[in-house]
Amino acid sequence: MTIGWIDNNYTYEEAIAESEEAKKHGIILLPSHYKEVFLDFDNDYQIWYGSRVSAKTYVKAIQYLYKCSSQNYFRGIFARQTAKDARDSQYQLFEDLIIRIYPFLQNEFFLETSKMRITCSHNNNFMKGASFENMPRSLAEYTDFWVDEPITRSGSITRSDLLDISGTLRNSYGVKTQKHLTFNPISNKTFIYTDFFENKLFKSNTLMCNY
């Protein structure tokens, strides 16, 4: 995968025109607002939050695909509240990116819809869907865990679940593991605000996404 960057000063129309031209050459252009965090594979957590039109989930999905394609070893989980949520949102976004938005990615990735699994064809790295309603308790041999919308009006991931994931997310190859959270602005009464923004208990790269 080849990633390029669009200047934040471009109008929406200019950005779309540049992106469409880049796609002809197999290049994915993203807002430069995300440039510094996109290649940050060192922090324990990446926290991206902002409005629904900030492209944070879209860019995170592309980052996941990029890590899957470019790293020597990558196994990622992506999750929402229920398996249906993950299938209808995250997995559907991955499918749209690969088949419709950037069809040249079909040369790099193989989709298994029934398993919500996406495999990189040239290195066998993969990612798969899950739910934090029925959270997997052991993530041995995985490198990354992405929770989209961890706190909503209908439910939320718990602090204990997130800590359990952090404790079991490991691999025998010595690859740095990362946890990813993407969400709309949240109340300061949640544990995410307390742990990551107020008390700063974890090594995290936090980005407000309102581009």
mmCIF file with all atom_site columns, C-alpha atoms in Angstrom:
data_model
loop_
_atom_site.group_PDB
_atom_site.id
_atom_site.type_symbol
_atom_site.label_atom_id
_atom_site.label_alt_id
_atom_site.label_comp_id
_atom_site.label_asym_id
_atom_site.label_entity_id
_atom_site.label_seq_id
_atom_site.pdbx_PDB_ins_code
_atom_site.Cartn_x
_atom_site.Cartn_y
_atom_site.Cartn_z
_atom_site.occupancy
_atom_site.B_iso_or_equiv
_atom_site.pdbx_formal_charge
_atom_site.auth_seq_id
_atom_site.auth_comp_id
_atom_site.auth_asym_id
_atom_site.auth_atom_id
_atom_site.pdbx_PDB_model_num
ATOM 1   C CA . MET A 1 1   ? 0.000   0.000   0.000   1.00 0.00 ? 1   MET A CA 1
ATOM 2   C CA . THR A 1 2   ? 1.173   3.500   -0.800  1.00 0.00 ? 2   THR A CA 1
ATOM 3   C CA . ILE A 1 3   ? -0.073  6.374   1.392   1.00 0.00 ? 3   ILE A CA 1
ATOM 4   C CA . GLY A 1 4   ? 0.083   10.083  0.553   1.00 0.00 ? 4   GLY A CA 1
ATOM 5   C CA . TRP A 1 5   ? -1.202  13.188  2.297   1.00 0.00 ? 5   TRP A CA 1
ATOM 6   C CA . ILE A 1 6   ? -3.603  15.991  1.387   1.00 0.00 ? 6   ILE A CA 1
ATOM 7   C CA . ASP A 1 7   ? -2.946  19.449  2.777   1.00 0.00 ? 7   ASP A CA 1
ATOM 8   C CA . ASN A 1 8   ? -5.532  20.515  5.339   1.00 0.00 ? 8   ASN A CA 1
ATOM 9   C CA . ASN A 1 9   ? -6.003  23.813  3.493   1.00 0.00 ? 9   ASN A CA 1
ATOM 10  C CA . TYR A 1 10  ? -7.567  22.095  0.493   1.00 0.00 ? 10  TYR A CA 1
ATOM 11  C CA . THR A 1 11  ? -11.286 22.514  0.005   1.00 0.00 ? 11  THR A CA 1
ATOM 12  C CA . TYR A 1 12  ? -13.426 19.389  0.045   1.00 0.00 ? 12  TYR A CA 1
ATOM 13  C CA . GLU A 1 13  ? -13.762 19.527  -3.744  1.00 0.00 ? 13  GLU A CA 1
ATOM 14  C CA . GLU A 1 14  ? -10.001 19.951  -4.223  1.00 0.00 ? 14  GLU A CA 1
ATOM 15  C CA . ALA A 1 15  ? -9.253  17.078  -1.858  1.00 0.00 ? 15  ALA A CA 1
ATOM 16  C CA . ILE A 1 16  ? -11.659 14.749  -3.681  1.00 0.00 ? 16  ILE A CA 1
ATOM 17  C CA . ALA A 1 17  ? -10.141 15.671  -7.062  1.00 0.00 ? 17  ALA A CA 1
ATOM 18  C CA . GLU A 1 18  ? -6.601  15.025  -5.778  1.00 0.00 ? 18  GLU A CA 1
ATOM 19  C CA . SER A 1 19  ? -7.670  11.738  -4.213  1.00 0.00 ? 19  SER A CA 1
ATOM 20  C CA . GLU A 1 20  ? -9.337  10.495  -7.395  1.00 0.00 ? 20  GLU A CA 1
ATOM 21  C CA . GLU A 1 21  ? -6.235  11.327  -9.423  1.00 0.00 ? 21  GLU A CA 1
ATOM 22  C CA . ALA A 1 22  ? -3.978  9.552   -6.915  1.00 0.00 ? 22  ALA A CA 1
ATOM 23  C CA . LYS A 1 23  ? -6.174  6.430   -7.015  1.00 0.00 ? 23  LYS A CA 1
ATOM 24  C CA . LYS A 1 24  ? -5.345  6.031   -10.709 1.00 0.00 ? 24  LYS A CA 1
ATOM 25  C CA . HIS A 1 25  ? -1.752  5.414   -9.612  1.00 0.00 ? 25  HIS A CA 1
ATOM 26  C CA . GLY A 1 26  ? -2.568  3.123   -6.700  1.00 0.00 ? 26  GLY A CA 1
ATOM 27  C CA . ILE A 1 27  ? -2.017  5.815   -4.059  1.00 0.00 ? 27  ILE A CA 1
ATOM 28  C CA . ILE A 1 28  ? -4.318  6.421   -1.067  1.00 0.00 ? 28  ILE A CA 1
ATOM 29  C CA . LEU A 1 29  ? -4.419  10.071  -0.008  1.00 0.00 ? 29  LEU A CA 1
ATOM 30  C CA . LEU A 1 30  ? -5.383  10.950  3.571   1.00 0.00 ? 30  LEU A CA 1
ATOM 31  C CA . PRO A 1 31  ? -5.769  14.269  5.435   1.00 0.00 ? 31  PRO A CA 1
ATOM 32  C CA . SER A 1 32  ? -2.359  15.452  6.650   1.00 0.00 ? 32  SER A CA 1
ATOM 33  C CA . HIS A 1 33  ? -4.004  16.023  10.062  1.00 0.00 ? 33  HIS A CA 1
ATOM 34  C CA . TYR A 1 34  ? -3.349  12.307  10.669  1.00 0.00 ? 34  TYR A CA 1
ATOM 35  C CA . LYS A 1 35  ? 0.200   12.169  9.334   1.00 0.00 ? 35  LYS A CA 1
ATOM 36  C CA . GLU A 1 36  ? 2.089   12.108  12.641  1.00 0.00 ? 36  GLU A CA 1
ATOM 37  C CA . VAL A 1 37  ? -0.121  9.536   14.345  1.00 0.00 ? 37  VAL A CA 1
ATOM 38  C CA . PHE A 1 38  ? -0.570  7.265   11.320  1.00 0.00 ? 38  PHE A CA 1
ATOM 39  C CA . LEU A 1 39  ? 2.936   5.819   11.596  1.00 0.00 ? 39  LEU A CA 1
ATOM 40  C CA . ASP A 1 40  ? 3.118   5.863   15.378  1.00 0.00 ? 40  ASP A CA 1
ATOM 41  C CA . PHE A 1 41  ? 3.463   2.186   16.233  1.00 0.00 ? 41  PHE A CA 1
ATOM 42  C CA . ASP A 1 42  ? 5.261   2.820   19.549  1.00 0.00 ? 42  ASP A CA 1
ATOM 43  C CA . ASN A 1 43  ? 2.613   4.084   21.988  1.00 0.00 ? 43  ASN A CA 1
ATOM 44  C CA . ASP A 1 44  ? 0.626   1.531   23.956  1.00 0.00 ? 44  ASP A CA 1
ATOM 45  C CA . TYR A 1 45  ? -2.636  3.268   23.000  1.00 0.00 ? 45  TYR A CA 1
ATOM 46  C CA . GLN A 1 46  ? -3.837  5.398   20.120  1.00 0.00 ? 46  GLN A CA 1
ATOM 47  C CA . ILE A 1 47  ? -6.847  7.506   21.107  1.00 0.00 ? 47  ILE A CA 1
ATOM 48  C CA . TRP A 1 48  ? -8.620  9.297   18.239  1.00 0.00 ? 48  TRP A CA 1
ATOM 49  C CA . TYR A 1 49  ? -11.791 11.236  19.028  1.00 0.00 ? 49  TYR A CA 1
ATOM 50  C CA . GLY A 1 50  ? -13.909 13.800  17.243  1.00 0.00 ? 50  GLY A CA 1
ATOM 51  C CA . SER A 1 51  ? -17.031 14.476  15.231  1.00 0.00 ? 51  SER A CA 1
ATOM 52  C CA . ARG A 1 52  ? -18.716 12.028  12.884  1.00 0.00 ? 52  ARG A CA 1
ATOM 53  C CA . VAL A 1 53  ? -17.357 13.876  9.837   1.00 0.00 ? 53  VAL A CA 1
ATOM 54  C CA . SER A 1 54  ? -13.714 13.810  10.964  1.00 0.00 ? 54  SER A CA 1
ATOM 55  C CA . ALA A 1 55  ? -12.842 10.618  9.001   1.00 0.00 ? 55  ALA A CA 1
ATOM 56  C CA . LYS A 1 56  ? -11.235 9.078   12.098  1.00 0.00 ? 56  LYS A CA 1
ATOM 57  C CA . THR A 1 57  ? -12.800 5.623   11.629  1.00 0.00 ? 57  THR A CA 1
ATOM 58  C CA . TYR A 1 58  ? -12.054 5.689   7.905   1.00 0.00 ? 58  TYR A CA 1
ATOM 59  C CA . VAL A 1 59  ? -8.400  6.595   8.484   1.00 0.00 ? 59  VAL A CA 1
ATOM 60  C CA . LYS A 1 60  ? -8.074  4.050   11.313  1.00 0.00 ? 60  LYS A CA 1
ATOM 61  C CA . ALA A 1 61  ? -9.336  1.296   9.013   1.00 0.00 ? 61  ALA A CA 1
ATOM 62  C CA . ILE A 1 62  ? -6.765  2.288   6.392   1.00 0.00 ? 62  ILE A CA 1
ATOM 63  C CA . GLN A 1 63  ? -4.059  2.376   9.076   1.00 0.00 ? 63  GLN A CA 1
ATOM 64  C CA . TYR A 1 64  ? -5.036  -1.178  10.070  1.00 0.00 ? 64  TYR A CA 1
ATOM 65  C CA . LEU A 1 65  ? -4.788  -2.303  6.444   1.00 0.00 ? 65  LEU A CA 1
ATOM 66  C CA . TYR A 1 66  ? -1.448  -0.527  6.116   1.00 0.00 ? 66  TYR A CA 1
ATOM 67  C CA . LYS A 1 67  ? -0.016  -2.224  9.214   1.00 0.00 ? 67  LYS A CA 1
ATOM 68  C CA . CYS A 1 68  ? -1.341  -5.565  7.993   1.00 0.00 ? 68  CYS A CA 1
ATOM 69  C CA . SER A 1 69  ? 0.333   -5.074  4.612   1.00 0.00 ? 69  SER A CA 1
ATOM 70  C CA . SER A 1 70  ? 3.618   -3.453  5.657   1.00 0.00 ? 70  SER A CA 1
ATOM 71  C CA . GLN A 1 71  ? 4.627   -5.160  8.907   1.00 0.00 ? 71  GLN A CA 1
ATOM 72  C CA . ASN A 1 72  ? 6.557   -8.414  9.101   1.00 0.00 ? 72  ASN A CA 1
ATOM 73  C CA . TYR A 1 73  ? 4.050   -9.670  11.662  1.00 0.00 ? 73  TYR A CA 1
ATOM 74  C CA . PHE A 1 74  ? 0.561   -8.319  12.343  1.00 0.00 ? 74  PHE A CA 1
ATOM 75  C CA . ARG A 1 75  ? -2.585  -9.886  13.766  1.00 0.00 ? 75  ARG A CA 1
ATOM 76  C CA . GLY A 1 76  ? -5.352  -7.452  14.601  1.00 0.00 ? 76  GLY A CA 1
ATOM 77  C CA . ILE A 1 77  ? -8.757  -7.576  16.245  1.00 0.00 ? 77  ILE A CA 1
ATOM 78  C CA . PHE A 1 78  ? -11.408 -4.957  15.517  1.00 0.00 ? 78  PHE A CA 1
ATOM 79  C CA . ALA A 1 79  ? -14.484 -4.747  17.739  1.00 0.00 ? 79  ALA A CA 1
ATOM 80  C CA . ARG A 1 80  ? -17.704 -2.943  18.517  1.00 0.00 ? 80  ARG A CA 1
ATOM 81  C CA . GLN A 1 81  ? -20.417 -3.615  21.072  1.00 0.00 ? 81  GLN A CA 1
ATOM 82  C CA . THR A 1 82  ? -21.909 -6.654  19.332  1.00 0.00 ? 82  THR A CA 1
ATOM 83  C CA . ALA A 1 83  ? -20.727 -8.902  16.534  1.00 0.00 ? 83  ALA A CA 1
ATOM 84  C CA . LYS A 1 84  ? -23.500 -7.452  14.348  1.00 0.00 ? 84  LYS A CA 1
ATOM 85  C CA . ASP A 1 85  ? -22.235 -3.925  15.083  1.00 0.00 ? 85  ASP A CA 1
ATOM 86  C CA . ALA A 1 86  ? -18.722 -4.945  14.028  1.00 0.00 ? 86  ALA A CA 1
ATOM 87  C CA . ARG A 1 87  ? -19.988 -6.685  10.887  1.00 0.00 ? 87  ARG A CA 1
ATOM 88  C CA . ASP A 1 88  ? -22.253 -3.813  9.856   1.00 0.00 ? 88  ASP A CA 1
ATOM 89  C CA . SER A 1 89  ? -19.735 -1.050  10.524  1.00 0.00 ? 89  SER A CA 1
ATOM 90  C CA . GLN A 1 90  ? -16.040 -1.963  10.750  1.00 0.00 ? 90  GLN A CA 1
ATOM 91  C CA . TYR A 1 91  ? -16.048 -5.056  8.544   1.00 0.00 ? 91  TYR A CA 1
ATOM 92  C CA . GLN A 1 92  ? -18.337 -3.336  6.045   1.00 0.00 ? 92  GLN A CA 1
ATOM 93  C CA . LEU A 1 93  ? -15.929 -0.382  5.939   1.00 0.00 ? 93  LEU A CA 1
ATOM 94  C CA . PHE A 1 94  ? -12.983 -2.698  5.253   1.00 0.00 ? 94  PHE A CA 1
ATOM 95  C CA . GLU A 1 95  ? -14.966 -4.413  2.510   1.00 0.00 ? 95  GLU A CA 1
ATOM 96  C CA . ASP A 1 96  ? -15.928 -1.077  0.943   1.00 0.00 ? 96  ASP A CA 1
ATOM 97  C CA . LEU A 1 97  ? -12.331 0.154   1.052   1.00 0.00 ? 97  LEU A CA 1
ATOM 98  C CA . ILE A 1 98  ? -10.995 -2.964  -0.638  1.00 0.00 ? 98  ILE A CA 1
ATOM 99  C CA . ILE A 1 99  ? -13.716 -3.606  -3.203  1.00 0.00 ? 99  ILE A CA 1
ATOM 100 C CA . ARG A 1 100 ? -15.286 -0.256  -4.045  1.00 0.00 ? 100 ARG A CA 1
ATOM 101 C CA . ILE A 1 101 ? -13.205 2.699   -2.886  1.00 0.00 ? 101 ILE A CA 1
ATOM 102 C CA . TYR A 1 102 ? -9.691  1.413   -3.623  1.00 0.00 ? 102 TYR A CA 1
ATOM 103 C CA . PRO A 1 103 ? -10.286 -1.654  -5.865  1.00 0.00 ? 103 PRO A CA 1
ATOM 104 C CA . PHE A 1 104 ? -6.540  -2.046  -6.456  1.00 0.00 ? 104 PHE A CA 1
ATOM 105 C CA . LEU A 1 105 ? -6.378  -3.338  -2.866  1.00 0.00 ? 105 LEU A CA 1
ATOM 106 C CA . GLN A 1 106 ? -8.078  -6.530  -4.039  1.00 0.00 ? 106 GLN A CA 1
ATOM 107 C CA . ASN A 1 107 ? -4.615  -7.588  -5.196  1.00 0.00 ? 107 ASN A CA 1
ATOM 108 C CA . GLU A 1 108 ? -3.399  -7.360  -1.595  1.00 0.00 ? 108 GLU A CA 1
ATOM 109 C CA . PHE A 1 109 ? -6.257  -8.614  0.589   1.00 0.00 ? 109 PHE A CA 1
ATOM 110 C CA . PHE A 1 110 ? -8.553  -11.623 0.748   1.00 0.00 ? 110 PHE A CA 1
ATOM 111 C CA . LEU A 1 111 ? -11.963 -11.251 2.434   1.00 0.00 ? 111 LEU A CA 1
ATOM 112 C CA . GLU A 1 112 ? -13.727 -14.006 4.388   1.00 0.00 ? 112 GLU A CA 1
ATOM 113 C CA . THR A 1 113 ? -17.087 -12.444 5.177   1.00 0.00 ? 113 THR A CA 1
ATOM 114 C CA . SER A 1 114 ? -18.508 -15.319 7.248   1.00 0.00 ? 114 SER A CA 1
ATOM 115 C CA . LYS A 1 115 ? -15.517 -15.078 9.629   1.00 0.00 ? 115 LYS A CA 1
ATOM 116 C CA . MET A 1 116 ? -15.139 -11.271 9.438   1.00 0.00 ? 116 MET A CA 1
ATOM 117 C CA . ARG A 1 117 ? -11.517 -11.995 8.536   1.00 0.00 ? 117 ARG A CA 1
ATOM 118 C CA . ILE A 1 118 ? -9.246  -10.055 6.174   1.00 0.00 ? 118 ILE A CA 1
ATOM 119 C CA . THR A 1 119 ? -5.917  -11.619 5.179   1.00 0.00 ? 119 THR A CA 1
ATOM 120 C CA . CYS A 1 120 ? -3.007  -9.944  3.404   1.00 0.00 ? 120 CYS A CA 1
ATOM 121 C CA . SER A 1 121 ? -2.169  -12.136 0.423   1.00 0.00 ? 121 SER A CA 1
ATOM 122 C CA . HIS A 1 122 ? 1.595   -11.548 0.342   1.00 0.00 ? 122 HIS A CA 1
ATOM 123 C CA . ASN A 1 123 ? 2.481   -12.109 4.017   1.00 0.00 ? 123 ASN A CA 1
ATOM 124 C CA . ASN A 1 124 ? -0.522  -13.913 5.597   1.00 0.00 ? 124 ASN A CA 1
ATOM 125 C CA . ASN A 1 125 ? -0.975  -11.197 8.241   1.00 0.00 ? 125 ASN A CA 1
ATOM 126 C CA . PHE A 1 126 ? -4.645  -10.822 9.114   1.00 0.00 ? 126 PHE A CA 1
ATOM 127 C CA . MET A 1 127 ? -7.342  -9.029  11.103  1.00 0.00 ? 127 MET A CA 1
ATOM 128 C CA . LYS A 1 128 ? -10.707 -10.276 12.311  1.00 0.00 ? 128 LYS A CA 1
ATOM 129 C CA . GLY A 1 129 ? -13.871 -8.940  13.902  1.00 0.00 ? 129 GLY A CA 1
ATOM 130 C CA . ALA A 1 130 ? -15.134 -9.425  17.456  1.00 0.00 ? 130 ALA A CA 1
ATOM 131 C CA . SER A 1 131 ? -17.469 -7.790  19.980  1.00 0.00 ? 131 SER A CA 1
ATOM 132 C CA . PHE A 1 132 ? -16.788 -6.297  23.391  1.00 0.00 ? 132 PHE A CA 1
ATOM 133 C CA . GLU A 1 133 ? -20.164 -7.645  24.533  1.00 0.00 ? 133 GLU A CA 1
ATOM 134 C CA . ASN A 1 134 ? -18.561 -11.100 24.369  1.00 0.00 ? 134 ASN A CA 1
ATOM 135 C CA . MET A 1 135 ? -14.956 -10.066 24.765  1.00 0.00 ? 135 MET A CA 1
ATOM 136 C CA . PRO A 1 136 ? -12.205 -12.564 23.911  1.00 0.00 ? 136 PRO A CA 1
ATOM 137 C CA . ARG A 1 137 ? -10.185 -13.140 27.073  1.00 0.00 ? 137 ARG A CA 1
ATOM 138 C CA . SER A 1 138 ? -6.962  -14.390 25.536  1.00 0.00 ? 138 SER A CA 1
ATOM 139 C CA . LEU A 1 139 ? -5.250  -12.589 22.685  1.00 0.00 ? 139 LEU A CA 1
ATOM 140 C CA . ALA A 1 140 ? -1.971  -14.479 22.539  1.00 0.00 ? 140 ALA A CA 1
ATOM 141 C CA . GLU A 1 141 ? -0.110  -13.981 19.248  1.00 0.00 ? 141 GLU A CA 1
ATOM 142 C CA . TYR A 1 142 ? -2.067  -10.809 18.437  1.00 0.00 ? 142 TYR A CA 1
ATOM 143 C CA . THR A 1 143 ? -0.473  -7.390  17.989  1.00 0.00 ? 143 THR A CA 1
ATOM 144 C CA . ASP A 1 144 ? -3.362  -4.903  17.777  1.00 0.00 ? 144 ASP A CA 1
ATOM 145 C CA . PHE A 1 145 ? -6.839  -4.365  19.197  1.00 0.00 ? 145 PHE A CA 1
ATOM 146 C CA . TRP A 1 146 ? -9.163  -1.639  17.868  1.00 0.00 ? 146 TRP A CA 1
ATOM 147 C CA . VAL A 1 147 ? -12.400 -0.707  19.631  1.00 0.00 ? 147 VAL A CA 1
ATOM 148 C CA . ASP A 1 148 ? -14.639 1.662   17.663  1.00 0.00 ? 148 ASP A CA 1
ATOM 149 C CA . GLU A 1 149 ? -17.154 3.665   19.729  1.00 0.00 ? 149 GLU A CA 1
ATOM 150 C CA . PRO A 1 150 ? -16.205 2.072   23.086  1.00 0.00 ? 150 PRO A CA 1
ATOM 151 C CA . ILE A 1 151 ? -18.874 4.109   24.910  1.00 0.00 ? 151 ILE A CA 1
ATOM 152 C CA . THR A 1 152 ? -22.347 4.683   23.457  1.00 0.00 ? 152 THR A CA 1
ATOM 153 C CA . ARG A 1 153 ? -25.849 5.334   24.787  1.00 0.00 ? 153 ARG A CA 1
ATOM 154 C CA . SER A 1 154 ? -26.654 1.622   24.534  1.00 0.00 ? 154 SER A CA 1
ATOM 155 C CA . GLY A 1 155 ? -23.561 0.213   26.217  1.00 0.00 ? 155 GLY A CA 1
ATOM 156 C CA . SER A 1 156 ? -19.829 0.417   26.737  1.00 0.00 ? 156 SER A CA 1
ATOM 157 C CA . ILE A 1 157 ? -16.653 -1.502  27.160  1.00 0.00 ? 157 ILE A CA 1
ATOM 158 C CA . THR A 1 158 ? -15.633 -1.742  30.817  1.00 0.00 ? 158 THR A CA 1
ATOM 159 C CA . ARG A 1 159 ? -12.362 -0.773  32.416  1.00 0.00 ? 159 ARG A CA 1
ATOM 160 C CA . SER A 1 160 ? -11.786 -4.394  33.474  1.00 0.00 ? 160 SER A CA 1
ATOM 161 C CA . ASP A 1 161 ? -12.366 -5.639  29.909  1.00 0.00 ? 161 ASP A CA 1
ATOM 162 C CA . LEU A 1 162 ? -9.917  -3.121  28.513  1.00 0.00 ? 162 LEU A CA 1
ATOM 163 C CA . LEU A 1 163 ? -7.314  -4.013  31.129  1.00 0.00 ? 163 LEU A CA 1
ATOM 164 C CA . ASP A 1 164 ? -7.841  -7.717  30.471  1.00 0.00 ? 164 ASP A CA 1
ATOM 165 C CA . ILE A 1 165 ? -7.263  -7.136  26.782  1.00 0.00 ? 165 ILE A CA 1
ATOM 166 C CA . SER A 1 166 ? -4.142  -5.112  27.498  1.00 0.00 ? 166 SER A CA 1
ATOM 167 C CA . GLY A 1 167 ? -2.802  -7.879  29.691  1.00 0.00 ? 167 GLY A CA 1
ATOM 168 C CA . THR A 1 168 ? -3.374  -10.695 27.199  1.00 0.00 ? 168 THR A CA 1
ATOM 169 C CA . LEU A 1 169 ? -2.474  -8.830  23.996  1.00 0.00 ? 169 LEU A CA 1
ATOM 170 C CA . ARG A 1 170 ? 0.967   -10.266 23.342  1.00 0.00 ? 170 ARG A CA 1
ATOM 171 C CA . ASN A 1 171 ? 2.935   -12.309 20.867  1.00 0.00 ? 171 ASN A CA 1
ATOM 172 C CA . SER A 1 172 ? 5.997   -14.524 20.866  1.00 0.00 ? 172 SER A CA 1
ATOM 173 C CA . TYR A 1 173 ? 7.695   -12.509 18.115  1.00 0.00 ? 173 TYR A CA 1
ATOM 174 C CA . GLY A 1 174 ? 8.476   -9.492  20.277  1.00 0.00 ? 174 GLY A CA 1
ATOM 175 C CA . VAL A 1 175 ? 6.317   -7.182  18.142  1.00 0.00 ? 175 VAL A CA 1
ATOM 176 C CA . LYS A 1 176 ? 5.073   -4.067  19.937  1.00 0.00 ? 176 LYS A CA 1
ATOM 177 C CA . THR A 1 177 ? 1.357   -4.336  20.711  1.00 0.00 ? 177 THR A CA 1
ATOM 178 C CA . GLN A 1 178 ? -1.117  -1.472  20.384  1.00 0.00 ? 178 GLN A CA 1
ATOM 179 C CA . LYS A 1 179 ? -4.649  -0.748  21.527  1.00 0.00 ? 179 LYS A CA 1
ATOM 180 C CA . HIS A 1 180 ? -6.750  1.666   19.457  1.00 0.00 ? 180 HIS A CA 1
ATOM 181 C CA . LEU A 1 181 ? -9.856  3.588   20.545  1.00 0.00 ? 181 LEU A CA 1
ATOM 182 C CA . THR A 1 182 ? -11.922 5.750   18.180  1.00 0.00 ? 182 THR A CA 1
ATOM 183 C CA . PHE A 1 183 ? -15.012 7.590   19.373  1.00 0.00 ? 183 PHE A CA 1
ATOM 184 C CA . ASN A 1 184 ? -17.103 10.743  19.321  1.00 0.00 ? 184 ASN A CA 1
ATOM 185 C CA . PRO A 1 185 ? -16.551 13.272  22.144  1.00 0.00 ? 185 PRO A CA 1
ATOM 186 C CA . ILE A 1 186 ? -17.466 11.638  25.451  1.00 0.00 ? 186 ILE A CA 1
ATOM 187 C CA . SER A 1 187 ? -18.580 12.672  28.912  1.00 0.00 ? 187 SER A CA 1
ATOM 188 C CA . ASN A 1 188 ? -15.892 13.409  31.497  1.00 0.00 ? 188 ASN A CA 1
ATOM 189 C CA . LYS A 1 189 ? -17.725 10.955  33.771  1.00 0.00 ? 189 LYS A CA 1
ATOM 190 C CA . THR A 1 190 ? -16.423 7.899   31.881  1.00 0.00 ? 190 THR A CA 1
ATOM 191 C CA . PHE A 1 191 ? -13.405 5.816   32.862  1.00 0.00 ? 191 PHE A CA 1
ATOM 192 C CA . ILE A 1 192 ? -11.806 6.587   29.491  1.00 0.00 ? 192 ILE A CA 1
ATOM 193 C CA . TYR A 1 193 ? -11.767 10.283  30.302  1.00 0.00 ? 193 TYR A CA 1
ATOM 194 C CA . THR A 1 194 ? -10.490 9.619   33.833  1.00 0.00 ? 194 THR A CA 1
ATOM 195 C CA . ASP A 1 195 ? -7.748  7.165   32.860  1.00 0.00 ? 195 ASP A CA 1
ATOM 196 C CA . PHE A 1 196 ? -6.507  8.650   29.594  1.00 0.00 ? 196 PHE A CA 1
ATOM 197 C CA . PHE A 1 197 ? -7.223  12.380  29.769  1.00 0.00 ? 197 PHE A CA 1
ATOM 198 C CA . GLU A 1 198 ? -7.361  13.306  33.443  1.00 0.00 ? 198 GLU A CA 1
ATOM 199 C CA . ASN A 1 199 ? -4.933  10.952  35.198  1.00 0.00 ? 199 ASN A CA 1
ATOM 200 C CA . LYS A 1 200 ? -2.964  9.930   32.080  1.00 0.00 ? 200 LYS A CA 1
ATOM 201 C CA . LEU A 1 201 ? -2.304  6.445   33.403  1.00 0.00 ? 201 LEU A CA 1
ATOM 202 C CA . PHE A 1 202 ? -1.253  4.961   30.067  1.00 0.00 ? 202 PHE A CA 1
ATOM 203 C CA . LYS A 1 203 ? 1.277   5.731   27.350  1.00 0.00 ? 203 LYS A CA 1
ATOM 204 C CA . SER A 1 204 ? -1.012  7.007   24.633  1.00 0.00 ? 204 SER A CA 1
ATOM 205 C CA . ASN A 1 205 ? -1.025  9.140   21.521  1.00 0.00 ? 205 ASN A CA 1
ATOM 206 C CA . THR A 1 206 ? -4.204  11.226  21.636  1.00 0.00 ? 206 THR A CA 1
ATOM 207 C CA . LEU A 1 207 ? -5.590  13.116  18.648  1.00 0.00 ? 207 LEU A CA 1
ATOM 208 C CA . MET A 1 208 ? -8.690  15.310  18.410  1.00 0.00 ? 208 MET A CA 1
ATOM 209 C CA . CYS A 1 209 ? -10.024 14.747  14.917  1.00 0.00 ? 209 CYS A CA 1
ATOM 210 C CA . ASN A 1 210 ? -12.231 17.534  13.607  1.00 0.00 ? 210 ASN A CA 1
ATOM 211 C CA . TYR A 1 211 ? -10.757 17.973  10.134  1.00 0.00 ? 211 TYR A CA 1
#
